[in-house]
Amino acid sequence: MAERPAVGIHDLSAATAHHVLTHETLAASNGADVAKYHRGIGLRAMSVPAPDEDIVTMAAAAAAPVVARHGTDRIRTIVFATESSVDQAKAAGIHVHSLLGLPSATRVVELKQACYGGTAGLQFAIGLVHRDPSQQVLVIASDVSKYALGEPGEATQGAAAVAMLVGADPALVRVEDPSGMYTADVMDFWRPNYRTTALVDGHESISAYLQALEGSWKDYTERGGRTLDEFGAFCYHQPFPRMADKAHRHLLNYCGRDVDDALVAGAVGRTTAYNAEIGNSYTASMYLGLAALLDTADDLTGRTVGFLSYGSGSVAEFFAGTVVPGYRAHTRPDQHRAAIDRRQEIDYATYRELHEHAFPVDGGDYPAPAVTTGPYRLAGLSGHKRVYEPR
Ligand code: CAA
């Protein structure tokens, strides 16, 4: 049998929303000690979408630089992972396909399993590329994380999209076999169709996450995966950055290792920079962790990164990826820093208005106010349809 090509992440581009609310502002308005946010959960600010932004506009903003760099000739599939879907039938990726002018000979589909969906997209894409290494798959993870005002989860909201081009001979990260899998039927976090905000049992969800980490690591090692010492860094799903710390401590304990702060910081410290300023971006969060790692860590050439993707409900997958020589020439640190820095800071009253904002659901025509300075916007609703446009 012919040797299989290396397949993985060839390009990775992130985008976020127009507004930002700092945790200082949130703490000043709800009376919390800001240290709880800064140190306790590791968050400094959260992205908040403008009324003319959503998962589609962020996804198109993330994917446009990928298409500009690599063209569309080899992209035959778009996988759009989200848990903040804008339609029950139509895949959000079709709007992105249209905004970016991709060829009609493209397969487009939307995937859902809470925050795990982006990893399902990545793994399905790898399978497609193995079937035909001349093809590339655009995997997009885009989410707006929203909890009810005053709930403990409120401080962990956020919004972002990550677009990844998956192909053979990748320029950034080769994704390896095996994967460790874990599924358990738990109700730690969910969002019924009739709600715009998620329901969560916060502390139960942390236990469920750690249980899933154990289960997927166990399956990974039983399938002949690498040993703990072979990893140079760990990218964990980050509902809030301190969760990466908790997860890595848990894994070290589970493996019978001594746990010390420097060891944990060395393993996860470089993965939290973007999530700390953006908040939870659900499906995109682990890949924002990867973006931060690739953009900010010392040379990672040849280093192996462990990935733990967790989606409440719950599904988890542990897998490894190795950073490719020359990857630095393909990262996007300036673009990512600019996306974070250009956000407009809002006060608490504006945040509350945006949090409550919802279009009427009567099928009428409702233009969205022109606010975002991003490249794409939601122009409004017309006859039950969402209308998107380049800005
Ligand atoms: N100074 C410093 N630290 C402080 C502090 C202070 N003044 N006050 C509290 N802290 C620390 C606490 O000790 C705690 O740290 P440890 O866990 O290390 O002990 C941390 O800050 C949080 O404090 P609490 O547990 O008291 O906070 P909380 O009750 O408000 O809940 C939360 C925190 C459960 C994360 C809540 O924000 C929440 O429900 N978030 C949404 C759910 C979530 O993110 N779950 C994660 C796993 S599920 C998942 O990963 C999927 C997903 O994306 C949702």
Short mmCIF file of C-alpha atoms and ligand atoms in Angstrom, two decimals:
data_model
loop_
_atom_site.label_atom_id
_atom_site.label_comp_id
_atom_site.label_asym_id
_atom_site.label_seq_id
_atom_site.Cartn_x
_atom_site.Cartn_y
_atom_site.Cartn_z
CA MET A 1 0.00 0.00 0.00
CA ALA A 2 1.26 3.51 -0.84
CA GLU A 3 2.44 5.53 2.15
CA ARG A 4 -0.20 7.98 3.34
CA PRO A 5 0.74 11.66 3.04
CA ALA A 6 1.02 13.86 6.13
CA VAL A 7 -2.25 15.74 6.55
CA GLY A 8 -3.10 18.58 8.87
CA ILE A 9 -3.51 22.32 9.30
CA HIS A 10 -2.05 24.24 6.38
CA ASP A 11 -3.29 27.68 7.40
CA LEU A 12 -5.12 29.08 10.42
CA SER A 13 -6.79 32.47 10.64
CA ALA A 14 -8.89 33.91 13.46
CA ALA A 15 -11.36 36.79 13.70
CA THR A 16 -13.45 38.18 16.51
CA ALA A 17 -16.29 40.65 17.08
CA HIS A 18 -16.44 44.45 16.98
CA HIS A 19 -16.95 45.25 20.68
CA VAL A 20 -15.13 44.36 23.86
CA LEU A 21 -16.29 44.46 27.49
CA THR A 22 -13.52 44.30 30.06
CA HIS A 23 -13.88 42.24 33.21
CA GLU A 24 -12.99 45.36 35.16
CA THR A 25 -16.17 46.96 33.82
CA LEU A 26 -18.18 43.82 34.51
CA ALA A 27 -16.84 43.55 38.07
CA ALA A 28 -17.50 47.24 38.74
CA SER A 29 -21.13 46.78 37.72
CA ASN A 30 -21.90 43.47 39.47
CA GLY A 31 -19.80 43.95 42.61
CA ALA A 32 -17.54 40.94 41.99
CA ASP A 33 -13.89 41.08 42.98
CA VAL A 34 -12.10 41.57 39.67
CA ALA A 35 -9.36 39.21 40.92
CA LYS A 36 -11.90 36.40 40.65
CA TYR A 37 -12.07 37.08 36.92
CA HIS A 38 -8.42 37.92 36.31
CA ARG A 39 -6.85 35.25 38.51
CA GLY A 40 -9.68 32.86 39.38
CA ILE A 41 -10.84 32.14 35.83
CA GLY A 42 -8.06 33.89 33.88
CA LEU A 43 -10.18 36.30 31.84
CA ARG A 44 -9.49 39.99 31.16
CA ALA A 45 -12.11 40.83 28.53
CA MET A 46 -14.81 39.36 26.32
CA SER A 47 -15.70 40.04 22.70
CA VAL A 48 -19.28 41.17 22.14
CA PRO A 49 -20.80 41.14 18.64
CA ALA A 50 -22.34 44.31 17.17
CA PRO A 51 -25.99 43.99 16.01
CA ASP A 52 -24.75 43.49 12.43
CA GLU A 53 -22.38 40.66 13.36
CA ASP A 54 -22.91 36.96 14.00
CA ILE A 55 -21.21 33.59 13.43
CA VAL A 56 -21.37 34.10 9.65
CA THR A 57 -19.72 37.54 9.55
CA MET A 58 -16.95 36.41 11.92
CA ALA A 59 -16.47 33.18 9.94
CA ALA A 60 -16.18 35.05 6.64
CA ALA A 61 -13.74 37.51 8.22
CA ALA A 62 -11.61 34.58 9.47
CA ALA A 63 -11.75 32.65 6.19
CA ALA A 64 -11.16 35.56 3.76
CA PRO A 65 -7.38 35.79 4.45
CA VAL A 66 -7.07 32.01 3.96
CA VAL A 67 -8.79 32.22 0.58
CA ALA A 68 -6.73 35.30 -0.35
CA ARG A 69 -3.50 33.42 0.42
CA HIS A 70 -4.31 30.03 -1.10
CA GLY A 71 -7.05 30.63 -3.67
CA THR A 72 -10.13 28.48 -4.04
CA ASP A 73 -9.01 25.93 -6.65
CA ARG A 74 -8.39 23.06 -4.25
CA ILE A 75 -11.18 23.73 -1.75
CA ARG A 76 -13.93 21.19 -2.43
CA THR A 77 -15.54 21.14 1.01
CA ILE A 78 -16.47 23.65 3.70
CA VAL A 79 -17.27 22.28 7.14
CA PHE A 80 -18.82 24.89 9.45
CA ALA A 81 -18.87 23.95 13.13
CA THR A 82 -21.00 25.95 15.53
CA GLU A 83 -23.33 25.69 18.49
CA SER A 84 -24.79 29.16 17.91
CA SER A 85 -26.38 28.33 14.59
CA VAL A 86 -28.48 30.98 12.81
CA ASP A 87 -30.81 28.57 10.99
CA GLN A 88 -32.22 25.12 11.72
CA ALA A 89 -31.88 23.92 8.11
CA LYS A 90 -29.44 25.92 6.01
CA ALA A 91 -25.73 25.51 6.74
CA ALA A 92 -24.17 28.83 7.82
CA GLY A 93 -21.20 27.88 5.62
CA ILE A 94 -23.30 28.53 2.50
CA HIS A 95 -23.46 32.22 3.43
CA VAL A 96 -19.66 32.19 3.84
CA HIS A 97 -19.27 30.34 0.53
CA SER A 98 -21.32 33.07 -1.13
CA LEU A 99 -19.59 36.03 0.59
CA LEU A 100 -16.15 34.65 -0.38
CA GLY A 101 -17.13 33.73 -3.94
CA LEU A 102 -16.18 30.07 -3.72
CA PRO A 103 -16.88 27.82 -6.72
CA SER A 104 -20.27 26.12 -7.00
CA ALA A 105 -18.49 22.73 -7.14
CA THR A 106 -18.16 22.74 -3.34
CA ARG A 107 -19.71 20.58 -0.62
CA VAL A 108 -20.91 22.61 2.40
CA VAL A 109 -22.19 21.25 5.69
CA GLU A 110 -22.73 22.41 9.28
CA LEU A 111 -21.73 20.30 12.30
CA LYS A 112 -22.86 20.45 15.91
CA GLN A 113 -21.70 18.87 19.15
CA ALA A 114 -21.20 21.80 21.51
CA CYS A 115 -17.59 22.99 21.65
CA TYR A 116 -16.32 19.74 20.11
CA GLY A 117 -17.76 20.44 16.61
CA GLY A 118 -14.60 22.09 15.25
CA THR A 119 -12.55 19.00 16.04
CA ALA A 120 -15.11 16.74 14.40
CA GLY A 121 -14.77 19.03 11.35
CA LEU A 122 -10.99 18.79 11.43
CA GLN A 123 -11.00 14.98 11.70
CA PHE A 124 -13.62 14.57 8.95
CA ALA A 125 -11.57 16.92 6.77
CA ILE A 126 -8.45 14.81 7.35
CA GLY A 127 -10.38 11.74 6.17
CA LEU A 128 -11.47 13.56 3.00
CA VAL A 129 -7.91 14.68 2.26
CA HIS A 130 -6.59 11.14 2.72
CA ARG A 131 -9.15 10.01 0.15
CA ASP A 132 -7.91 12.63 -2.32
CA PRO A 133 -4.75 14.49 -1.24
CA SER A 134 -5.16 17.02 -4.07
CA GLN A 135 -8.20 18.46 -2.28
CA GLN A 136 -8.29 20.90 0.63
CA VAL A 137 -11.07 21.40 3.16
CA LEU A 138 -11.97 24.74 4.75
CA VAL A 139 -12.92 24.00 8.35
CA ILE A 140 -14.53 26.92 10.15
CA ALA A 141 -15.38 27.04 13.84
CA SER A 142 -17.45 30.10 14.79
CA ASP A 143 -19.45 30.83 17.92
CA VAL A 144 -21.01 33.47 20.11
CA SER A 145 -21.13 32.31 23.71
CA LYS A 146 -24.07 33.75 25.61
CA TYR A 147 -25.41 33.15 29.12
CA ALA A 148 -28.25 34.89 30.97
CA LEU A 149 -27.36 38.18 32.67
CA GLY A 150 -26.29 37.66 36.28
CA GLU A 151 -25.57 33.93 35.88
CA PRO A 152 -22.07 32.68 36.83
CA GLY A 153 -21.43 31.82 33.18
CA GLU A 154 -21.94 35.47 32.15
CA ALA A 155 -18.30 36.30 32.88
CA THR A 156 -17.18 33.57 30.45
CA GLN A 157 -19.02 34.84 27.35
CA GLY A 158 -17.14 35.68 24.18
CA ALA A 159 -17.18 35.46 20.40
CA ALA A 160 -14.71 34.41 17.69
CA ALA A 161 -14.18 32.36 14.57
CA VAL A 162 -11.22 30.31 13.40
CA ALA A 163 -10.81 29.18 9.79
CA MET A 164 -8.41 26.33 9.07
CA LEU A 165 -7.31 25.08 5.71
CA VAL A 166 -6.79 21.33 5.98
CA GLY A 167 -4.63 19.62 3.38
CA ALA A 168 -1.75 17.30 2.55
CA ASP A 169 1.82 18.39 3.42
CA PRO A 170 0.53 21.06 5.79
CA ALA A 171 2.58 24.17 6.51
CA LEU A 172 1.66 24.45 10.21
CA VAL A 173 0.71 21.24 12.05
CA ARG A 174 0.65 17.58 11.00
CA VAL A 175 -2.23 15.86 12.76
CA GLU A 176 -1.42 12.32 13.91
CA ASP A 177 -3.23 9.08 14.56
CA PRO A 178 -4.44 7.77 16.91
CA SER A 179 -7.19 9.80 18.52
CA GLY A 180 -8.59 9.01 21.95
CA MET A 181 -12.37 9.31 22.14
CA TYR A 182 -14.88 9.66 24.96
CA THR A 183 -18.65 10.14 25.00
CA ALA A 184 -20.97 10.30 28.02
CA ASP A 185 -24.62 11.33 28.23
CA VAL A 186 -24.44 14.21 30.74
CA MET A 187 -26.45 17.43 30.99
CA ASP A 188 -23.66 19.76 32.07
CA PHE A 189 -24.34 22.47 29.49
CA TRP A 190 -26.98 22.71 26.78
CA ARG A 191 -29.20 25.18 24.89
CA PRO A 192 -32.77 24.15 24.06
CA ASN A 193 -34.03 25.39 20.68
CA TYR A 194 -36.29 27.97 22.34
CA ARG A 195 -33.46 29.72 24.20
CA THR A 196 -30.84 32.22 23.05
CA THR A 197 -28.74 31.67 26.17
CA ALA A 198 -27.13 28.44 27.31
CA LEU A 199 -28.07 26.54 30.47
CA VAL A 200 -25.20 25.18 32.49
CA ASP A 201 -24.38 23.54 35.77
CA GLY A 202 -21.00 25.26 36.04
CA HIS A 203 -19.25 23.11 38.63
CA GLU A 204 -20.76 19.91 37.25
CA SER A 205 -19.50 20.95 33.79
CA ILE A 206 -15.94 21.26 35.09
CA SER A 207 -16.12 17.74 36.57
CA ALA A 208 -17.63 16.41 33.33
CA TYR A 209 -14.78 18.04 31.35
CA LEU A 210 -12.12 16.46 33.61
CA GLN A 211 -13.83 13.07 33.44
CA ALA A 212 -13.85 13.33 29.63
CA LEU A 213 -10.17 14.30 29.63
CA GLU A 214 -9.37 11.14 31.59
CA GLY A 215 -11.50 8.98 29.31
CA SER A 216 -10.10 10.31 26.05
CA TRP A 217 -6.49 10.19 27.33
CA LYS A 218 -7.00 6.58 28.46
CA ASP A 219 -8.35 5.62 25.04
CA TYR A 220 -5.50 7.53 23.37
CA THR A 221 -2.81 5.67 25.30
CA GLU A 222 -4.56 2.30 24.88
CA ARG A 223 -4.46 2.86 21.14
CA GLY A 224 -0.68 3.35 21.18
CA GLY A 225 -0.53 7.14 21.50
CA ARG A 226 2.52 9.05 22.66
CA THR A 227 3.64 9.22 26.27
CA LEU A 228 3.19 12.39 28.32
CA ASP A 229 6.89 13.28 28.06
CA GLU A 230 6.79 13.40 24.28
CA PHE A 231 4.57 16.51 24.28
CA GLY A 232 6.04 20.00 24.10
CA ALA A 233 2.74 21.80 24.81
CA PHE A 234 -0.95 21.11 25.40
CA CYS A 235 -3.88 22.92 23.77
CA TYR A 236 -7.01 22.40 25.85
CA HIS A 237 -10.52 23.58 25.14
CA GLN A 238 -10.71 26.84 27.11
CA PRO A 239 -14.19 27.82 28.32
CA PHE A 240 -12.04 30.16 30.43
CA PRO A 241 -8.23 30.11 30.41
CA ARG A 242 -7.76 28.75 33.94
CA MET A 243 -9.54 25.60 32.73
CA ALA A 244 -6.40 24.75 30.73
CA ASP A 245 -4.44 24.86 34.01
CA LYS A 246 -7.00 22.73 35.82
CA ALA A 247 -7.05 20.23 32.97
CA HIS A 248 -3.30 19.85 32.77
CA ARG A 249 -2.96 19.44 36.55
CA HIS A 250 -5.64 16.79 36.38
CA LEU A 251 -3.86 14.93 33.57
CA LEU A 252 -0.55 15.03 35.45
CA ASN A 253 -2.25 13.69 38.58
CA TYR A 254 -4.04 11.01 36.61
CA CYS A 255 -0.70 9.92 35.15
CA GLY A 256 0.84 9.81 38.65
CA ARG A 257 3.18 12.75 38.01
CA ASP A 258 4.29 15.46 40.39
CA VAL A 259 2.42 18.66 39.69
CA ASP A 260 4.26 21.93 39.91
CA ASP A 261 3.27 25.39 38.74
CA ALA A 262 6.20 25.83 36.38
CA LEU A 263 5.48 22.51 34.65
CA VAL A 264 1.83 23.45 34.11
CA ALA A 265 2.68 26.98 32.94
CA GLY A 266 5.27 25.57 30.54
CA ALA A 267 2.71 23.19 29.04
CA VAL A 268 -0.29 25.52 28.63
CA GLY A 269 0.93 29.09 29.31
CA ARG A 270 1.40 30.09 25.68
CA THR A 271 -2.06 28.89 24.64
CA THR A 272 -4.16 31.29 26.70
CA ALA A 273 -3.23 34.77 25.42
CA TYR A 274 -6.06 35.20 22.89
CA ASN A 275 -8.75 33.39 24.88
CA ALA A 276 -8.01 35.59 27.91
CA GLU A 277 -8.99 38.65 25.88
CA ILE A 278 -11.80 37.14 23.78
CA GLY A 279 -13.64 34.88 26.24
CA ASN A 280 -15.27 31.58 25.38
CA SER A 281 -15.66 31.05 21.66
CA TYR A 282 -16.91 27.46 22.09
CA THR A 283 -15.89 25.51 18.92
CA ALA A 284 -13.17 28.04 18.08
CA SER A 285 -11.61 28.19 21.55
CA MET A 286 -9.11 25.31 21.33
CA TYR A 287 -7.97 26.54 17.91
CA LEU A 288 -7.55 30.09 19.24
CA GLY A 289 -5.31 28.39 21.80
CA LEU A 290 -3.31 26.87 18.95
CA ALA A 291 -3.14 30.26 17.19
CA ALA A 292 -1.75 31.86 20.35
CA LEU A 293 0.77 29.04 20.79
CA LEU A 294 2.05 29.20 17.21
CA ASP A 295 2.08 33.02 17.21
CA THR A 296 3.81 33.61 20.54
CA ALA A 297 5.88 30.58 21.66
CA ASP A 298 9.60 30.19 21.03
CA ASP A 299 10.44 27.97 18.08
CA LEU A 300 8.14 24.94 18.11
CA THR A 301 9.61 23.21 15.08
CA GLY A 302 9.24 19.45 15.46
CA ARG A 303 7.49 19.79 18.83
CA THR A 304 4.39 17.73 19.47
CA VAL A 305 1.27 19.43 20.77
CA GLY A 306 -1.46 17.52 22.63
CA PHE A 307 -5.02 18.63 21.88
CA LEU A 308 -7.99 18.04 24.15
CA SER A 309 -11.26 19.01 22.56
CA TYR A 310 -14.28 18.93 24.88
CA GLY A 311 -17.92 19.53 23.96
CA SER A 312 -20.46 19.43 26.76
CA GLY A 313 -23.13 16.84 26.65
CA SER A 314 -20.48 15.32 26.18
CA VAL A 315 -17.87 14.30 23.62
CA ALA A 316 -14.11 14.64 23.97
CA GLU A 317 -11.17 13.76 21.76
CA PHE A 318 -7.46 13.75 22.56
CA PHE A 319 -5.04 13.82 19.65
CA ALA A 320 -1.52 14.93 18.81
CA GLY A 321 -0.09 17.22 16.16
CA THR A 322 3.51 18.00 15.28
CA VAL A 323 4.63 21.47 14.29
CA VAL A 324 6.16 21.56 10.82
CA PRO A 325 9.61 23.08 10.02
CA GLY A 326 9.20 26.55 8.53
CA TYR A 327 5.77 27.06 10.16
CA ARG A 328 6.68 30.57 11.36
CA ALA A 329 6.46 31.92 7.80
CA HIS A 330 2.79 30.87 7.69
CA THR A 331 1.45 32.15 11.03
CA ARG A 332 -0.60 35.34 11.41
CA PRO A 333 0.42 37.05 14.68
CA ASP A 334 -0.08 40.61 13.39
CA GLN A 335 -3.54 39.86 11.99
CA HIS A 336 -4.61 38.22 15.24
CA ARG A 337 -3.27 40.98 17.47
CA ALA A 338 -4.94 43.60 15.24
CA ALA A 339 -8.32 41.80 15.44
CA ILE A 340 -8.14 41.93 19.23
CA ASP A 341 -6.77 45.47 19.49
CA ARG A 342 -9.20 47.08 17.06
CA ARG A 343 -12.30 46.18 19.12
CA GLN A 344 -14.31 49.09 20.48
CA GLU A 345 -14.61 49.05 24.25
CA ILE A 346 -18.17 49.38 25.56
CA ASP A 347 -19.60 50.36 28.92
CA TYR A 348 -21.87 48.11 30.94
CA ALA A 349 -25.12 49.78 29.76
CA THR A 350 -24.20 49.27 26.09
CA TYR A 351 -23.25 45.67 26.81
CA ARG A 352 -26.66 45.06 28.38
CA GLU A 353 -28.43 46.57 25.37
CA LEU A 354 -26.43 44.35 23.01
CA HIS A 355 -27.09 41.33 25.20
CA GLU A 356 -30.86 41.94 24.99
CA HIS A 357 -30.80 42.79 21.27
CA ALA A 358 -32.91 40.45 19.13
CA PHE A 359 -34.60 40.89 15.79
CA PRO A 360 -38.40 40.51 15.75
CA VAL A 361 -39.50 37.06 14.58
CA ASP A 362 -42.54 38.06 12.47
CA GLY A 363 -40.87 37.74 9.07
CA GLY A 364 -40.79 41.50 8.46
CA ASP A 365 -37.95 43.58 7.06
CA TYR A 366 -35.58 44.77 9.77
CA PRO A 367 -32.31 46.40 8.74
CA ALA A 368 -29.45 46.02 11.21
CA PRO A 369 -27.73 49.24 12.31
CA ALA A 370 -24.38 49.66 10.55
CA VAL A 371 -21.86 49.30 13.36
CA THR A 372 -19.17 46.72 12.60
CA THR A 373 -15.91 47.76 10.99
CA GLY A 374 -15.29 44.13 9.95
CA PRO A 375 -15.18 43.11 6.29
CA TYR A 376 -18.66 41.50 6.27
CA ARG A 377 -21.92 42.43 7.95
CA LEU A 378 -25.42 41.19 8.54
CA ALA A 379 -27.50 43.77 6.65
CA GLY A 380 -30.68 42.65 8.38
CA LEU A 381 -33.69 40.36 8.09
CA SER A 382 -36.02 40.34 5.12
CA GLY A 383 -38.94 37.94 4.77
CA HIS A 384 -37.52 35.54 7.39
CA LYS A 385 -34.13 35.56 5.59
CA ARG A 386 -30.81 36.78 6.91
CA VAL A 387 -29.13 39.09 4.41
CA TYR A 388 -25.33 39.39 4.46
CA GLU A 389 -23.10 41.80 2.58
CA PRO A 390 -19.45 42.78 2.28
CA ARG A 391 -18.92 46.09 3.99
N1 CAA B 1 -9.58 36.18 43.83
C1 CAA B 1 -8.97 35.17 43.17
N2 CAA B 1 -9.63 34.01 42.83
C2 CAA B 1 -10.92 33.92 43.16
C3 CAA B 1 -11.62 34.93 43.86
C4 CAA B 1 -10.87 36.12 44.20
N3 CAA B 1 -11.45 37.13 44.85
N4 CAA B 1 -12.89 34.53 44.05
C5 CAA B 1 -13.00 33.30 43.49
N5 CAA B 1 -11.83 32.93 42.97
C6 CAA B 1 -11.51 31.70 42.25
C7 CAA B 1 -12.12 30.48 42.89
O1 CAA B 1 -11.33 29.95 43.93
C8 CAA B 1 -12.23 29.54 41.67
O2 CAA B 1 -10.97 28.99 41.40
P1 CAA B 1 -10.76 27.41 41.62
O3 CAA B 1 -11.77 26.72 40.73
O4 CAA B 1 -9.37 27.17 41.18
O5 CAA B 1 -11.01 27.14 43.06
C9 CAA B 1 -12.52 30.51 40.53
O6 CAA B 1 -12.11 31.81 40.96
C10 CAA B 1 -13.99 30.57 40.16
O7 CAA B 1 -14.70 30.82 41.33
P2 CAA B 1 -16.09 30.11 41.58
O8 CAA B 1 -16.00 28.65 41.32
O9 CAA B 1 -16.58 30.51 42.93
O10 CAA B 1 -16.94 30.84 40.47
P3 CAA B 1 -18.41 30.63 39.99
O11 CAA B 1 -19.23 29.85 40.97
O12 CAA B 1 -18.88 31.98 39.61
O13 CAA B 1 -18.30 29.70 38.70
C11 CAA B 1 -17.74 28.87 36.58
C12 CAA B 1 -17.23 29.64 37.81
C13 CAA B 1 -18.31 27.54 37.01
C14 CAA B 1 -16.56 28.63 35.66
C15 CAA B 1 -18.82 29.73 35.89
O14 CAA B 1 -18.22 30.88 35.31
C16 CAA B 1 -19.59 29.01 34.81
O15 CAA B 1 -20.62 28.41 35.06
N6 CAA B 1 -19.10 29.08 33.53
C17 CAA B 1 -19.77 28.48 32.40
C18 CAA B 1 -19.54 26.99 32.34
C19 CAA B 1 -18.12 26.60 31.99
O16 CAA B 1 -17.36 27.39 31.48
N7 CAA B 1 -17.78 25.33 32.26
C20 CAA B 1 -16.47 24.81 31.95
C21 CAA B 1 -16.51 23.33 31.61
S1 CAA B 1 -17.75 23.00 30.36
C22 CAA B 1 -16.99 23.37 28.87
O17 CAA B 1 -15.81 23.47 28.81
C23 CAA B 1 -17.86 23.61 27.68
C24 CAA B 1 -18.06 25.07 27.48
O18 CAA B 1 -17.30 25.70 26.75
C25 CAA B 1 -19.14 25.76 28.18
#
